[in-house]
Coordinates of C-alpha atoms in Angstrom, one line a residue:
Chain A
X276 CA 20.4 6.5 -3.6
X277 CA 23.5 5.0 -3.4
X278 CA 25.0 1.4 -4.3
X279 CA 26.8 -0.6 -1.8
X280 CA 30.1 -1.7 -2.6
X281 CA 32.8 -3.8 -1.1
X282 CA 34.4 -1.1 0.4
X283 CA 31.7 0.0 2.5
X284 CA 31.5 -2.7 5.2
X285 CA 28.9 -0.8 7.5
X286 CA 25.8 -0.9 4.5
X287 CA 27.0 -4.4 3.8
X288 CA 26.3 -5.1 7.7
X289 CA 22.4 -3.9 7.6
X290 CA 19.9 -6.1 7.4
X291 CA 17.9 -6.4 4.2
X292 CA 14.5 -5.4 4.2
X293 CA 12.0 -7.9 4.4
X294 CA 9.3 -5.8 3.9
X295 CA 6.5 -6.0 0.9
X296 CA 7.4 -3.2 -1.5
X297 CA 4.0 -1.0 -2.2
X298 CA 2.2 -1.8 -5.4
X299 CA 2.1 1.2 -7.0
X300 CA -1.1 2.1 -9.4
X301 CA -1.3 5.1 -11.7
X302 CA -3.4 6.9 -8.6
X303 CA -1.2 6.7 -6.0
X304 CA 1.9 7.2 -8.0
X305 CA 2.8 10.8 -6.7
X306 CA 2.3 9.2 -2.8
X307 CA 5.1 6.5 -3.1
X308 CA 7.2 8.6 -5.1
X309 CA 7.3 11.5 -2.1
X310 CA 7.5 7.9 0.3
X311 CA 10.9 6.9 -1.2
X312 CA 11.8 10.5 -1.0
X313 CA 10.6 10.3 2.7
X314 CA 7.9 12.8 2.7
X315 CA 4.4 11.9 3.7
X316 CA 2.1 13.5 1.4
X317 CA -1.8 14.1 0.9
X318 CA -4.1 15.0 -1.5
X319 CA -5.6 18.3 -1.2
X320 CA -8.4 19.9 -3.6
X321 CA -6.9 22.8 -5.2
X322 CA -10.4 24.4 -4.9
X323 CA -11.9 23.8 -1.6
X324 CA -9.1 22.8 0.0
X325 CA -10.3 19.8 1.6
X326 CA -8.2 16.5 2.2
X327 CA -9.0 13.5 0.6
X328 CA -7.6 9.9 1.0
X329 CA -7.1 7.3 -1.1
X330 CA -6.1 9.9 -3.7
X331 CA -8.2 10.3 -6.8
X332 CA -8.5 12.8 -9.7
X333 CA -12.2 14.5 -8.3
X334 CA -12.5 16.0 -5.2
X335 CA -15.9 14.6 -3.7
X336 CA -17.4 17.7 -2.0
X337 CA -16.7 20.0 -4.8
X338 CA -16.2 18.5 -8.1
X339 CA -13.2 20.0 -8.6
X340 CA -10.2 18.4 -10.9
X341 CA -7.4 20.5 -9.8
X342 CA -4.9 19.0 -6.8
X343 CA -1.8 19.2 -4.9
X344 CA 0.6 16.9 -2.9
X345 CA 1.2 18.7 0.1
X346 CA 3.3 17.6 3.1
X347 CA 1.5 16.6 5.8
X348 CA 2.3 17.2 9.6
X349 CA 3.3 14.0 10.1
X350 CA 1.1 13.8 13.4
X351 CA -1.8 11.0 14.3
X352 CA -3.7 9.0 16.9
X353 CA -3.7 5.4 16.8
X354 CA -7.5 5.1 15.7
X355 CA -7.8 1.6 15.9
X356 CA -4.6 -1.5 15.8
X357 CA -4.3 -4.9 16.3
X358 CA -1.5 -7.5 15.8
X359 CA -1.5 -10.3 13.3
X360 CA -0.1 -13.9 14.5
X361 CA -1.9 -16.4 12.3
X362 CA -0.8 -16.7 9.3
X363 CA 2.5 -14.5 10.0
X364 CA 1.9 -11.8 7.4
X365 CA 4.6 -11.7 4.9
X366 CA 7.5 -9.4 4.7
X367 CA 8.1 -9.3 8.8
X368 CA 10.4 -11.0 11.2
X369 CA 8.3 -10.3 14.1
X370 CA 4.8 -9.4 14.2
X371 CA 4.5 -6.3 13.4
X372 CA 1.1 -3.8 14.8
X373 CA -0.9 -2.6 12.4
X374 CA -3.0 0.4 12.6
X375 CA -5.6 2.9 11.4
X376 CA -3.9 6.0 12.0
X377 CA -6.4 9.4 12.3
X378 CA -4.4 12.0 11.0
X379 CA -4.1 15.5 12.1
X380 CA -5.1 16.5 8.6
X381 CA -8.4 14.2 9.0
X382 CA -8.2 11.5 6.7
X383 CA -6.9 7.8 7.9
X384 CA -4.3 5.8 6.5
X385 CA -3.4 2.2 7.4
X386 CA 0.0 1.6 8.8
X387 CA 2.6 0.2 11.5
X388 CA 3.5 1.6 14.8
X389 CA 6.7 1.0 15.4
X390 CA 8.7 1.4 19.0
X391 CA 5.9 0.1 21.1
X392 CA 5.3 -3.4 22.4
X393 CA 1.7 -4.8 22.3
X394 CA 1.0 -4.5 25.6
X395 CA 1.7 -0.6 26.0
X396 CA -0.6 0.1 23.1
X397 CA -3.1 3.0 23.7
X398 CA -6.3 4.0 22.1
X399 CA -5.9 7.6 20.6
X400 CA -2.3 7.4 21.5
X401 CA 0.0 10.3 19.6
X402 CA 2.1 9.0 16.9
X403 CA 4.6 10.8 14.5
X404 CA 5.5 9.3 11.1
X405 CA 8.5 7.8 10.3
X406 CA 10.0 5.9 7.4
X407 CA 11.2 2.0 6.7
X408 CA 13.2 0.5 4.1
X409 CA 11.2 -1.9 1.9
X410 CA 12.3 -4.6 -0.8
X411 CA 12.7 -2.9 -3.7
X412 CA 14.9 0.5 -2.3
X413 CA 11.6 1.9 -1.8
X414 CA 10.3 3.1 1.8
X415 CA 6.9 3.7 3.3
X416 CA 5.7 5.4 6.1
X417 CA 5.2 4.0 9.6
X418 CA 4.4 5.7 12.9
X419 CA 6.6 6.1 16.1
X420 CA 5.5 7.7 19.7
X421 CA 5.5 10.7 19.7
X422 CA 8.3 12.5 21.1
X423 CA 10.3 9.3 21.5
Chain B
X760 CA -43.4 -9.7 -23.8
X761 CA -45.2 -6.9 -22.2
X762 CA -43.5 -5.8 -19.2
X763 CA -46.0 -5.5 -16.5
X764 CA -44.6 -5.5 -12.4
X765 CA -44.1 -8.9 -11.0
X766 CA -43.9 -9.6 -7.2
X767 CA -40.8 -12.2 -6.7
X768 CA -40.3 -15.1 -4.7
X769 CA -37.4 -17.8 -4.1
X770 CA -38.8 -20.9 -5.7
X771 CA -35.7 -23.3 -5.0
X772 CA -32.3 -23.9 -3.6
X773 CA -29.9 -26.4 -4.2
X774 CA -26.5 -26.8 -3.1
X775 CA -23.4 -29.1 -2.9
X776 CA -22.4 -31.2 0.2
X777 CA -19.6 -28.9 2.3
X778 CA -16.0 -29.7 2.6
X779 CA -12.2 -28.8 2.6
X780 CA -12.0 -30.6 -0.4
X781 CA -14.9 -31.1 -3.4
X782 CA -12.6 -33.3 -5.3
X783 CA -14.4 -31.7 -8.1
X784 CA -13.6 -28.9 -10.1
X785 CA -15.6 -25.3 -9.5
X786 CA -17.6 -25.3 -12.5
X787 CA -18.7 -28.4 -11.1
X788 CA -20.1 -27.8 -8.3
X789 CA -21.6 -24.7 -9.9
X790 CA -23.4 -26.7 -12.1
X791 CA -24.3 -29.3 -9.4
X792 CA -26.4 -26.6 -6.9
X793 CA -28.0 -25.4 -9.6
X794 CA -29.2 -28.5 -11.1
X795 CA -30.1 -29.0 -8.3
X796 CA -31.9 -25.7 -7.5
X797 CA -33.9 -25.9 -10.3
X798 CA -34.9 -29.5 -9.6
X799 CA -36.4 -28.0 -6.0
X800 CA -38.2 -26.3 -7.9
X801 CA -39.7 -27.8 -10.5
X802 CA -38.2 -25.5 -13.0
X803 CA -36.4 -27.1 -16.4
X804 CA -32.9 -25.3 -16.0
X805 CA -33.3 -24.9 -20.0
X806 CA -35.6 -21.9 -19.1
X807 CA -33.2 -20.3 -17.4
X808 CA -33.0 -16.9 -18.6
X809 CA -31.0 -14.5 -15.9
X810 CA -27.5 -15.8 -14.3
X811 CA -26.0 -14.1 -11.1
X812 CA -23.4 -14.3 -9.6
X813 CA -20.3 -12.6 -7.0
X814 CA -17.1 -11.0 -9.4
X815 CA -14.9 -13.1 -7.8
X816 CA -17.0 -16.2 -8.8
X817 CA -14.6 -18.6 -11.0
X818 CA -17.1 -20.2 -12.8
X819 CA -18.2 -18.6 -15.9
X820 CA -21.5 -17.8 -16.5
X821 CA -21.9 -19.1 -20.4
X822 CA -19.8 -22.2 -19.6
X823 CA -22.5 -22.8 -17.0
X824 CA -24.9 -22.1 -19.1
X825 CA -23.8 -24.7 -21.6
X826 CA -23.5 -27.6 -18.7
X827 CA -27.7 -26.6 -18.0
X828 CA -28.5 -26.2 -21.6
X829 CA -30.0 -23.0 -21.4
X830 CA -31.7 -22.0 -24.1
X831 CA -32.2 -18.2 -24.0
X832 CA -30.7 -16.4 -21.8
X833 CA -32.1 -12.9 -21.2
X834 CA -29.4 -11.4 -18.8
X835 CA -26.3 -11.7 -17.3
X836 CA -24.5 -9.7 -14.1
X837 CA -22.2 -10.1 -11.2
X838 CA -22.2 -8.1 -8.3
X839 CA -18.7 -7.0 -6.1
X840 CA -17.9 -6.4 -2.4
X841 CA -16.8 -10.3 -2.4
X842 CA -19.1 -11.5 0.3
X843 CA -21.4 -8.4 0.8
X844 CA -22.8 -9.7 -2.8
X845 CA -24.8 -12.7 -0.9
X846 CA -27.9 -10.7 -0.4
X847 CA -27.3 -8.4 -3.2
X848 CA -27.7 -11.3 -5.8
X849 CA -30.9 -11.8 -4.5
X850 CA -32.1 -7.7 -4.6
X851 CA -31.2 -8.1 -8.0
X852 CA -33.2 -11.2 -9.1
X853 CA -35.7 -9.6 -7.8
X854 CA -35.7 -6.5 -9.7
X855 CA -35.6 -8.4 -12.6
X856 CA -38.5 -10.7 -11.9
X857 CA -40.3 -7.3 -10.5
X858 CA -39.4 -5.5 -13.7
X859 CA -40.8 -8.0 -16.1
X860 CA -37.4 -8.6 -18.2
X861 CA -36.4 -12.1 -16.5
X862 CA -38.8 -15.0 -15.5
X863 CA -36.4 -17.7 -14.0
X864 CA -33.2 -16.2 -12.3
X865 CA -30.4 -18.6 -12.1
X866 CA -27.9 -17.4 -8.5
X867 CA -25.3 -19.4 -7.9
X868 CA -21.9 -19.4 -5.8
X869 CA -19.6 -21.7 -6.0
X870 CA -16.0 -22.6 -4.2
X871 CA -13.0 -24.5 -3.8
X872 CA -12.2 -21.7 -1.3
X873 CA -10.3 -24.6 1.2
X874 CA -8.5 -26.9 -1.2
X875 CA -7.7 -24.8 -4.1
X876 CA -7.2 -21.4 -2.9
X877 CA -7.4 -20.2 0.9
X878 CA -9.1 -16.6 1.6
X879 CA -8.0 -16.8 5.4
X880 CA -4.0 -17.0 4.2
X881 CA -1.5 -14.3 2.9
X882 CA -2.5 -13.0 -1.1
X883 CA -1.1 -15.0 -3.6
X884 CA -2.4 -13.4 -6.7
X885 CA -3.8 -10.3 -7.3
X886 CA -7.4 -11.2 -8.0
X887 CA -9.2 -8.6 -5.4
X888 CA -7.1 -6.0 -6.3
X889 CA -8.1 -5.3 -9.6
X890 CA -11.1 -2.9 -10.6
X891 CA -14.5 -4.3 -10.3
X892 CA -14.6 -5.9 -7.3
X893 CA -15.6 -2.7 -4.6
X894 CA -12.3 -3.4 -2.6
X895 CA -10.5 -0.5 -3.8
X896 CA -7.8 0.6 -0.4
X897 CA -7.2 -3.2 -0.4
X898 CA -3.6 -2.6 -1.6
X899 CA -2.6 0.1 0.7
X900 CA -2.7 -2.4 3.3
X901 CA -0.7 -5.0 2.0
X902 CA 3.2 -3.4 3.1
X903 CA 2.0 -3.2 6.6
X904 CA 1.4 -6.9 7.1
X905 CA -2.6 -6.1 6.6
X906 CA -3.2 -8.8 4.2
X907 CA -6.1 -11.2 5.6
X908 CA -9.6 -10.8 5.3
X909 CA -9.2 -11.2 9.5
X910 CA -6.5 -8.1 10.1
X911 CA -8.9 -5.8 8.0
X912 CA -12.1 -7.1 10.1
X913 CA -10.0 -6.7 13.6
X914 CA -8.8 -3.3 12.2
X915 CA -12.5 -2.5 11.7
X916 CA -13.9 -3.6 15.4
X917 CA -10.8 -3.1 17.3
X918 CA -12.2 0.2 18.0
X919 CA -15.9 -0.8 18.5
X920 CA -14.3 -3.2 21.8
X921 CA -12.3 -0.7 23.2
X922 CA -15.5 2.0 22.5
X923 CA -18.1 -0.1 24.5
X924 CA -15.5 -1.6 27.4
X925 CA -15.9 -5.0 25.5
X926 CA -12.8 -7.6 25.1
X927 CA -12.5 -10.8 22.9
X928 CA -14.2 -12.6 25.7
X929 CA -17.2 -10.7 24.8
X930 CA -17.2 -12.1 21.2
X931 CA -17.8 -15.4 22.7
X932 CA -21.5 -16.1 23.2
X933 CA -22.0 -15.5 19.3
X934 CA -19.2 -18.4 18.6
X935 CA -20.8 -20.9 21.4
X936 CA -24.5 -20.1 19.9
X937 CA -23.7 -20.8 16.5
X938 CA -21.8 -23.8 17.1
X939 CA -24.5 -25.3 19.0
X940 CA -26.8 -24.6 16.2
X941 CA -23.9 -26.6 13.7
X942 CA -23.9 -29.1 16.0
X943 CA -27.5 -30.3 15.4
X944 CA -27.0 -29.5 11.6
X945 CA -25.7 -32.9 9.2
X946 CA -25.0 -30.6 6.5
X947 CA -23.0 -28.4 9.0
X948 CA -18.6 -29.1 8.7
X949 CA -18.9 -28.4 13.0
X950 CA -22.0 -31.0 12.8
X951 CA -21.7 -32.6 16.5
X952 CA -19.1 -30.3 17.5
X953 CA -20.5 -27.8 19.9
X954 CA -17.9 -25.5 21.7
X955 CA -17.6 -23.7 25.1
X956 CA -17.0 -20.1 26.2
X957 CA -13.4 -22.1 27.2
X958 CA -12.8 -23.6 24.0
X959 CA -13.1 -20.0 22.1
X960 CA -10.6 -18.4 25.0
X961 CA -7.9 -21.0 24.7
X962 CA -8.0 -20.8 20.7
X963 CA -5.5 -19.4 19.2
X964 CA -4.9 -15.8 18.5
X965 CA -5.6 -14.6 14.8
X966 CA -5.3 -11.0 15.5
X967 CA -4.3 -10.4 18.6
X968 CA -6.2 -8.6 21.1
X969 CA -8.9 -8.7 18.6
X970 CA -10.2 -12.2 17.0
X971 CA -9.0 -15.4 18.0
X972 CA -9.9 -18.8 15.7
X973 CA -13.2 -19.3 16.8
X974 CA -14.0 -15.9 15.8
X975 CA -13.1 -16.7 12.6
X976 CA -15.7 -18.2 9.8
X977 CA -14.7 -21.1 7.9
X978 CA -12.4 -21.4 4.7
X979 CA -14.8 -24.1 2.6
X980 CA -15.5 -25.9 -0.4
X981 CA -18.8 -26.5 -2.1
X982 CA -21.4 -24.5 -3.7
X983 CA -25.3 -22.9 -3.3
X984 CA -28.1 -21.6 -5.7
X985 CA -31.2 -19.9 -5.8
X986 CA -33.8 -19.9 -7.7
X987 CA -36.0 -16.8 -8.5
X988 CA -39.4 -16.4 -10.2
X989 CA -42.6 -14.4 -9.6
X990 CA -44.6 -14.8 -6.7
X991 CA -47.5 -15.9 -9.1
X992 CA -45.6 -18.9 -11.0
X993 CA -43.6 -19.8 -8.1
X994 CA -47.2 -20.6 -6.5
X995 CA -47.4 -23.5 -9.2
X996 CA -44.0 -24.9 -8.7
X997 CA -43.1 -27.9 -6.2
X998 CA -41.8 -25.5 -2.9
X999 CA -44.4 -23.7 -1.1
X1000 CA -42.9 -19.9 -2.6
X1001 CA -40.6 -17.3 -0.4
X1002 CA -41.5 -14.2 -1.1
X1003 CA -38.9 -11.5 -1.6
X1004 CA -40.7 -8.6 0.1
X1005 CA -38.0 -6.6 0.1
X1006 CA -34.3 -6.3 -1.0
X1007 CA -32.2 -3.7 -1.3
X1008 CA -28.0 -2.7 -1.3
X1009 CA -26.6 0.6 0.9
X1010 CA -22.8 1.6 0.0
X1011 CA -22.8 5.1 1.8
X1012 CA -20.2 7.5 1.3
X1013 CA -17.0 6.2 2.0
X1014 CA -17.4 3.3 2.8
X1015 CA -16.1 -0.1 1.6
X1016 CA -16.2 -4.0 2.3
X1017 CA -14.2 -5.2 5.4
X1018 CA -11.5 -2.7 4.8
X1019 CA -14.1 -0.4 6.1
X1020 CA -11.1 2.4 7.5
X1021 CA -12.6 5.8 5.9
X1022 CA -15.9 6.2 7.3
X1023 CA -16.7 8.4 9.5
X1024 CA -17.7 6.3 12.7
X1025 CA -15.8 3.2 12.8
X1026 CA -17.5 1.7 15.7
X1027 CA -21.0 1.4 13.3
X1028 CA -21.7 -0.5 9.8
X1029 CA -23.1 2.5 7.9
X1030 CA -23.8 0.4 5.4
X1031 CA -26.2 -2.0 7.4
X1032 CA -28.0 1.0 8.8
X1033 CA -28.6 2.1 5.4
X1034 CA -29.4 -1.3 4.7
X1035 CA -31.9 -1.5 7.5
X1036 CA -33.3 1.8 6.6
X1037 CA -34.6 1.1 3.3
X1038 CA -35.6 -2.3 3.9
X1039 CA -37.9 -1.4 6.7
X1040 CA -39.2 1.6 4.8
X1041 CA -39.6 -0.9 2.0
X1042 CA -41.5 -3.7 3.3
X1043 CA -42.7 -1.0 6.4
X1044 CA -41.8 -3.7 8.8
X1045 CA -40.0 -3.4 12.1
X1046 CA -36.9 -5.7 14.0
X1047 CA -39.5 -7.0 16.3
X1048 CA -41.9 -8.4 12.9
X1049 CA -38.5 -10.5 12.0
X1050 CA -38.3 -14.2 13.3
X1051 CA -35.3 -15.6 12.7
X1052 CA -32.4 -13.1 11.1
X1053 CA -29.1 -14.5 8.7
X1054 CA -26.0 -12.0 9.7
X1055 CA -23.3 -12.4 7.4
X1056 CA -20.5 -13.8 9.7
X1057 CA -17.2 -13.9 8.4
X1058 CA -15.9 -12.4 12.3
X1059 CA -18.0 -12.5 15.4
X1060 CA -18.0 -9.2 15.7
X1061 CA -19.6 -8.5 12.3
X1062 CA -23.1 -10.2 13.8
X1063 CA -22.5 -8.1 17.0
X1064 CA -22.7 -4.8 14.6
X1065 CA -25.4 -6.4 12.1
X1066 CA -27.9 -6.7 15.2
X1067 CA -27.0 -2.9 16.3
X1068 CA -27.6 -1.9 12.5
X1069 CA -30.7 -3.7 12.0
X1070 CA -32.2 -2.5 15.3
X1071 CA -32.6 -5.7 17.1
X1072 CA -30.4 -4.1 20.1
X1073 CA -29.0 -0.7 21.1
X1074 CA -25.6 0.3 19.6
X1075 CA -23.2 -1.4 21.9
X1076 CA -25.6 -4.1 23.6
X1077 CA -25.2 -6.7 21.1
X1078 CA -22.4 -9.0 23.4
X1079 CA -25.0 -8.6 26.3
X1080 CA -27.8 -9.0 24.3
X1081 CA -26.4 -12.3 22.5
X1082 CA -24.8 -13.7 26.0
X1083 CA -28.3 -13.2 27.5
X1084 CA -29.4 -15.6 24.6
X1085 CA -30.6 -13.1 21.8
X1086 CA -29.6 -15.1 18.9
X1087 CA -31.0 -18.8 20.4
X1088 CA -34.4 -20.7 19.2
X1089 CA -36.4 -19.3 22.0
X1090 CA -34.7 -15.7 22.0
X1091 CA -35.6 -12.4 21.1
X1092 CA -34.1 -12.9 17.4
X1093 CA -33.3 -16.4 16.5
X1094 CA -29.5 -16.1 14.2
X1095 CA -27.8 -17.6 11.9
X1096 CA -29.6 -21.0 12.9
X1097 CA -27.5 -23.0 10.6
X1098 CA -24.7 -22.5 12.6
X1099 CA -23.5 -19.4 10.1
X1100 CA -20.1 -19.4 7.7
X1101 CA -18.5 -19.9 11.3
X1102 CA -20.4 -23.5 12.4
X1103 CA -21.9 -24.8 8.3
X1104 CA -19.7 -23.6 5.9
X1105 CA -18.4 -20.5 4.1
X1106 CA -20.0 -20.7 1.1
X1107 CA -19.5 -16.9 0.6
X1108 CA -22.9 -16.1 2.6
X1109 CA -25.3 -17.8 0.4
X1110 CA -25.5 -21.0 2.7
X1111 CA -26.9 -18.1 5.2
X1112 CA -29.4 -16.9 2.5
X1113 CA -30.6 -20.8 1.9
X1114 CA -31.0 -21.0 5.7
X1115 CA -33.0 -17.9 5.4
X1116 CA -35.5 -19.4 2.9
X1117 CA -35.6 -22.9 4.9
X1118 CA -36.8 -21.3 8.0
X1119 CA -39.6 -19.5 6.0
X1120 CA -40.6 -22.5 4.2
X1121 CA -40.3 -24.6 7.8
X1122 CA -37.7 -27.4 6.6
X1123 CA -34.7 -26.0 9.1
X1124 CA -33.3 -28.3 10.7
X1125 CA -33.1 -25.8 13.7
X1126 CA -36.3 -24.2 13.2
X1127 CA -38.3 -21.7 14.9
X1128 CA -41.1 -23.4 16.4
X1129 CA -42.0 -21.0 19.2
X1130 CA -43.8 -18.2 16.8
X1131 CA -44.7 -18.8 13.3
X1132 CA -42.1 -17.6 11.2
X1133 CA -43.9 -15.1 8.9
X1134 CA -40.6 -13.0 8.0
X1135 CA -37.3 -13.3 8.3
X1136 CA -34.6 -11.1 7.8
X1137 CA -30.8 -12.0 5.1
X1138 CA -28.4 -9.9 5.3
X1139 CA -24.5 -9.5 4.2
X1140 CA -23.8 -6.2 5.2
X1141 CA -24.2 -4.1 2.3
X1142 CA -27.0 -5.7 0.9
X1143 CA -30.1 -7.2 2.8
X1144 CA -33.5 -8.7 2.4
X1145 CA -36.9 -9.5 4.1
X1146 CA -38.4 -13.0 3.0
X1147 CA -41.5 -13.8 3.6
X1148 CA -44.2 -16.5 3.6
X1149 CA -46.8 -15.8 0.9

């Protein structure tokens, strides 16, 4: 990560991110760590190899203790989405859409898509993750059409 | 004492006038419903001997306990899943009256949820987010501007509406009913203040395509309690008794309150399937033995899902089923007559489980005349209950 200086006019000229920085518990440490490193991650059971998500320290459908981090594809459907208007949630110039994004892997997580107006939204449409800036130098992961 | 099985009942309630703004402080209220609760009754509030409440209830249980004078108190506990504890506190007085260990169970909610603290606006302290309170993916929403208890719900039925063809237009007949049952209820804030189909299209979006204003339940301030005994005392007291016939709580796998995301189905409430399963295996009763139903309301759709759960309509028929007048005095399931936490007050759910008990005991002031009301059926989601006249 670098620090902007004087002599670098072009950082100085981005906007500064508005955006809530994730509150980070012991559990999903390793997630927004890989985040800020712009990798999207997931919890997989070392065991039975099954996905889980929130992350936690016991795989559900075996017992098992040992996990990994492993990169995930990156690809989703919008699962479900709506936009907020009242009260303007915190951290965005515009309203952004929030989603539950169905991921390829087969657990959900709870994001933006990004790139699309309201009105073109799609149920089940394919989405690819990116990453935003967030307060903080930290980033989080968003999703993007697919392909666009 | 000998512990032999009790059969409970409800034996009073007791609660606050609503508001945006007590002028009085939490505790104060709390001890105010149950004062008065216990004075329904009949019940000295020095005998007290259980206390429940929600985790996310304020007012603390000893301090409480000192404004009642109670002498003895046997047991303590607070139940989480913010409002999905409504019903719950009552499965639970009622294991303890049924298990012998508890004789007069003390519930009690109370809030300055409008003019002290507002659940409808962004988070401004971390309170929900801690351990203990069953809302555990809470904080993965918060950097993507899911931070209301309204973006989780939309999230949540966003997918239902598309599943079944409905649109927010379709949420309207369970906004208009319940208004017109606040309307014709004093203690309602929306007394005299019926709405049309219009009035819920032109409000304002909340979550847009999903839940407009009038979708919304209420952000309130006041307070209700409950009083709990066995069915055999309660017989004695003042109130002709309510009898819990069955109560039960169903967290299925995966899932969690409002920020429901990980389930497998997200166009169903597993848990008020599960809920409906045991209470009807419980009390073996049936939808059509209910006659008048409480659906915790905090968005319309919840009550559209609640009447799928419980059976009273086929999974995507509840909008037709409550536009055809489902939910009104003279329909197939009389709900939420008090005008729910949309039309009285949001008073966390319990206001809906008071209504529950008034229509049993016959004092509503919207109450089912047409059959006698022999069982009716309180539920917030997760937890649920059949009361019935004894």
């Amino acid at each position: 990560m670098t620090t902007p200086t004087d002599s670098t006019p072009s950082a100085a000229a981005a906007p500064k991110p508005t955006r809530i920085a994730p509150i980070v518990t012991p559990d999903a440490k390793d997630f927004w760590e890989a985040a800020d490193r712009e990798e999207f991650i997931g919890e997989k059971c070392s065991d039975c190899g099954r996905f889980r998500f929130p992350p936690r320290p016991m795989c559900p459908y075996c017992h098992s203790l040992k996990r990994e981090y492993v990169k995930l594809s990156g690809y989703g459907t919008v699962h479900s989405w709506c936009m907020p208007r009242h009260p303007p949630p915190f951290g965005f110039r515009e309203p952004p859409i929030v989603a539950v994004i169905q991921l390829q892997e087969g657990t959900r997580f709870v994001s933006n898509v990004v790139g699309v107006k309201l009105e073109d939204m799609k149920q089940d449409m394919a989405v690819e993750v990116i990453f935003e800036p967030t307060m903080g130098n930290h980033k989080v992961p968003v999703f993007k059409p697919r392909g666009q | 004492m000998a512990r032999t099985f009790k059969e409970a009942a409800i034996a009073g309630i007791g609660a606050t006038e609503f508001s945006k703004e007590s002028g009085r402080t939490e505790l104060q209220l709390a001890a105010e419903c149950s004062l008065a609760a216990c004075q329904d009754a009949g019940v000295d509030p020095r005998d007290i001997d259980g206390m429940i409440t929600f985790t996310i209830d304020n007012s603390d249980e000893i301090t409480l306990a000192r404004c009642l004078g109670v002498k003895d108190l046997a047991y303590t506990t607070r139940i989480p899943g913010g409002g999905a504890a409504a019903a719950a506190t009552i499965f639970q007085a009622m294991a303890l009256v049924n298990a012998g260990v508890c004789n007069n169970v003390l519930i009690w909610r109370a809030m300055n949820e409008r003019s002290q603290y507002r659940f409808g606006q962004n988070p401004n302290n971390m309170q929900g987010y801690t351990g203990g309170h069953g809302t555990g993916t809470l904080l993965w929403n918060i950097p993507f501007g899911a931070m209301t208890p309204a973006s989780w719900g939309a999230l949540q039925a966003q997918r239902y509406l598309w599943k079944y063809g409905l649109t927010n237009a379709d949420l309207a007949h369970v906004c208009v009913q319940q208004r017109q049952y606040a309307a014709t209820n004093p203690k309602a804030w929306f007394y005299g203040k019926p709405i049309t189909v219009e009035d819920h299209q032109n409000s304002k979006w909340i979550m847009e395509p999903v839940l407009r204003l009038l979708d919304c339940c209420q952000e309130s301030d006041g307070a209700v309690a409950l009083l709990v005994t066995s069915l055999e005392r309660a017989r004695d007291l003042k109130q002709p008794p309510v009898r819990i016939l069955g109560a039960c709580q169903s967290i299925p796998f995966n899932v969690e309150v409002i920020a429901n995301f990980h389930h497998d189905d997200m166009t169903v409430m597993p848990e008020a399937r599960g809920v409906a399963k045991r209470l009807w295996e419980m009390t073996g009763l049936k939808p059509a033995d209910m006659q008048a139903a409480m659906l915790y309301d905090a968005f319309s759709p919840h009550v559209l899902l609640q009447l799928e759960a419980f059976g009273f309509c086929k999974p995507g028929e509840a909008a037709a089923f409550v536009k055809a007048g489902g939910m009104a005095l003279d329909g197939a399931i009389p709900t939420n007559t008090h005008g729910g936490l949309a039309g009285e007050a949001y008073i966390h759910g319990m206001n809906s489980m008071a209504e529950g008990i008034r229509q049993v005991r016959g004092t509503s002031v919207n109450q089912v005349t047409k059959k006698t009301v022999e069982h009716v059926l309180v539920s917030s989601g997760m937890a649920g209950a059949v009361l019935a006249r004894a």
